Amino acid sequence: MLKKVRQLIESVNDTLKGQLDLEDHGGRSCAGVAIRVAQRILAMAAAMWHNNATKAPITRSLIAYDH
């Protein structure tokens, strides 16, 4: 059971660091870092919501938006 939880946590961390570029956030203060991280997570959540809300027969993968 702990192995599954660890894999989930590592997967989320990898997505946050890799796809959302959270290691290179550009914030200069703790508040700036928190705002930039929150903006990126909110943008990804909005994209996931939009894919779900449109009920498209083929949902686009968020990996395509990786930069």
PDB file of C-alpha atoms in Angstrom:
ATOM      1  CA  MET A   1       0.000   0.000   0.000  1.00  0.00           C
ATOM      2  CA  LEU A   2       2.749   2.479   0.878  1.00  0.00           C
ATOM      3  CA  LYS A   3       4.430   1.755  -2.441  1.00  0.00           C
ATOM      4  CA  LYS A   4       1.301   2.873  -4.341  1.00  0.00           C
ATOM      5  CA  VAL A   5       1.040   6.065  -2.292  1.00  0.00           C
ATOM      6  CA  ARG A   6       4.711   6.816  -2.849  1.00  0.00           C
ATOM      7  CA  GLN A   7       4.323   6.309  -6.609  1.00  0.00           C
ATOM      8  CA  LEU A   8       1.354   8.672  -6.642  1.00  0.00           C
ATOM      9  CA  ILE A   9       3.248  11.346  -4.721  1.00  0.00           C
ATOM     10  CA  GLU A  10       6.298  11.022  -6.966  1.00  0.00           C
ATOM     11  CA  SER A  11       4.104  11.209 -10.065  1.00  0.00           C
ATOM     12  CA  VAL A  12       2.436  14.408  -8.857  1.00  0.00           C
ATOM     13  CA  ASN A  13       5.792  15.939  -7.925  1.00  0.00           C
ATOM     14  CA  ASP A  14       7.242  15.030 -11.327  1.00  0.00           C
ATOM     15  CA  THR A  15       4.278  16.623 -13.112  1.00  0.00           C
ATOM     16  CA  LEU A  16       4.509  19.774 -11.033  1.00  0.00           C
ATOM     17  CA  LYS A  17       8.248  20.124 -11.523  1.00  0.00           C
ATOM     18  CA  GLY A  18       8.442  19.034 -15.147  1.00  0.00           C
ATOM     19  CA  GLN A  19       5.280  20.046 -16.933  1.00  0.00           C
ATOM     20  CA  LEU A  20       4.527  23.187 -14.944  1.00  0.00           C
ATOM     21  CA  ASP A  21       8.175  24.322 -14.599  1.00  0.00           C
ATOM     22  CA  LEU A  22       7.844  24.875 -10.863  1.00  0.00           C
ATOM     23  CA  GLU A  23      11.573  24.609 -10.246  1.00  0.00           C
ATOM     24  CA  ASP A  24      12.114  27.695 -12.431  1.00  0.00           C
ATOM     25  CA  HIS A  25       9.308  29.842 -11.055  1.00  0.00           C
ATOM     26  CA  GLY A  26      11.070  33.220 -11.071  1.00  0.00           C
ATOM     27  CA  GLY A  27       9.583  34.416  -7.784  1.00  0.00           C
ATOM     28  CA  ARG A  28      11.739  36.643  -5.598  1.00  0.00           C
ATOM     29  CA  SER A  29       9.833  36.402  -2.319  1.00  0.00           C
ATOM     30  CA  CYS A  30       7.839  33.692  -0.580  1.00  0.00           C
ATOM     31  CA  ALA A  31       4.603  35.420  -1.568  1.00  0.00           C
ATOM     32  CA  GLY A  32       5.761  35.737  -5.186  1.00  0.00           C
ATOM     33  CA  VAL A  33       6.674  32.048  -5.348  1.00  0.00           C
ATOM     34  CA  ALA A  34       3.322  31.043  -3.838  1.00  0.00           C
ATOM     35  CA  ILE A  35       1.393  33.190  -6.322  1.00  0.00           C
ATOM     36  CA  ARG A  36       3.292  31.852  -9.336  1.00  0.00           C
ATOM     37  CA  VAL A  37       2.881  28.247  -8.222  1.00  0.00           C
ATOM     38  CA  ALA A  38      -0.833  28.796  -7.553  1.00  0.00           C
ATOM     39  CA  GLN A  39      -1.293  30.381 -10.991  1.00  0.00           C
ATOM     40  CA  ARG A  40       0.256  27.405 -12.756  1.00  0.00           C
ATOM     41  CA  ILE A  41      -1.716  24.845 -10.779  1.00  0.00           C
ATOM     42  CA  LEU A  42      -4.939  26.815 -11.357  1.00  0.00           C
ATOM     43  CA  ALA A  43      -4.229  26.996 -15.096  1.00  0.00           C
ATOM     44  CA  MET A  44      -3.741  23.236 -15.288  1.00  0.00           C
ATOM     45  CA  ALA A  45      -6.902  22.623 -13.247  1.00  0.00           C
ATOM     46  CA  ALA A  46      -8.845  24.957 -15.566  1.00  0.00           C
ATOM     47  CA  ALA A  47      -7.595  23.059 -18.614  1.00  0.00           C
ATOM     48  CA  MET A  48      -8.628  19.751 -17.046  1.00  0.00           C
ATOM     49  CA  TRP A  49     -12.056  21.190 -16.144  1.00  0.00           C
ATOM     50  CA  HIS A  50     -12.538  22.501 -19.686  1.00  0.00           C
ATOM     51  CA  ASN A  51     -11.653  19.122 -21.195  1.00  0.00           C
ATOM     52  CA  ASN A  52     -14.191  17.472 -18.896  1.00  0.00           C
ATOM     53  CA  ALA A  53     -16.924  20.114 -19.281  1.00  0.00           C
ATOM     54  CA  THR A  54     -16.928  20.121 -23.088  1.00  0.00           C
ATOM     55  CA  LYS A  55     -17.514  16.363 -23.108  1.00  0.00           C
ATOM     56  CA  ALA A  56     -15.500  16.046 -26.275  1.00  0.00           C
ATOM     57  CA  PRO A  57     -15.335  12.486 -27.621  1.00  0.00           C
ATOM     58  CA  ILE A  58     -11.531  12.701 -27.626  1.00  0.00           C
ATOM     59  CA  THR A  59      -9.992  14.706 -24.815  1.00  0.00           C
ATOM     60  CA  ARG A  60      -6.703  16.367 -25.522  1.00  0.00           C
ATOM     61  CA  SER A  61      -3.785  15.256 -23.443  1.00  0.00           C
ATOM     62  CA  LEU A  62      -2.240  17.898 -21.220  1.00  0.00           C
ATOM     63  CA  ILE A  63       1.178  16.510 -22.153  1.00  0.00           C
ATOM     64  CA  ALA A  64       0.807  18.324 -25.480  1.00  0.00           C
ATOM     65  CA  TYR A  65       1.049  21.629 -23.602  1.00  0.00           C
ATOM     66  CA  ASP A  66       4.385  20.707 -22.086  1.00  0.00           C
ATOM     67  CA  HIS A  67       7.117  23.155 -22.975  1.00  0.00           C
TER      68      HIS A  67
END
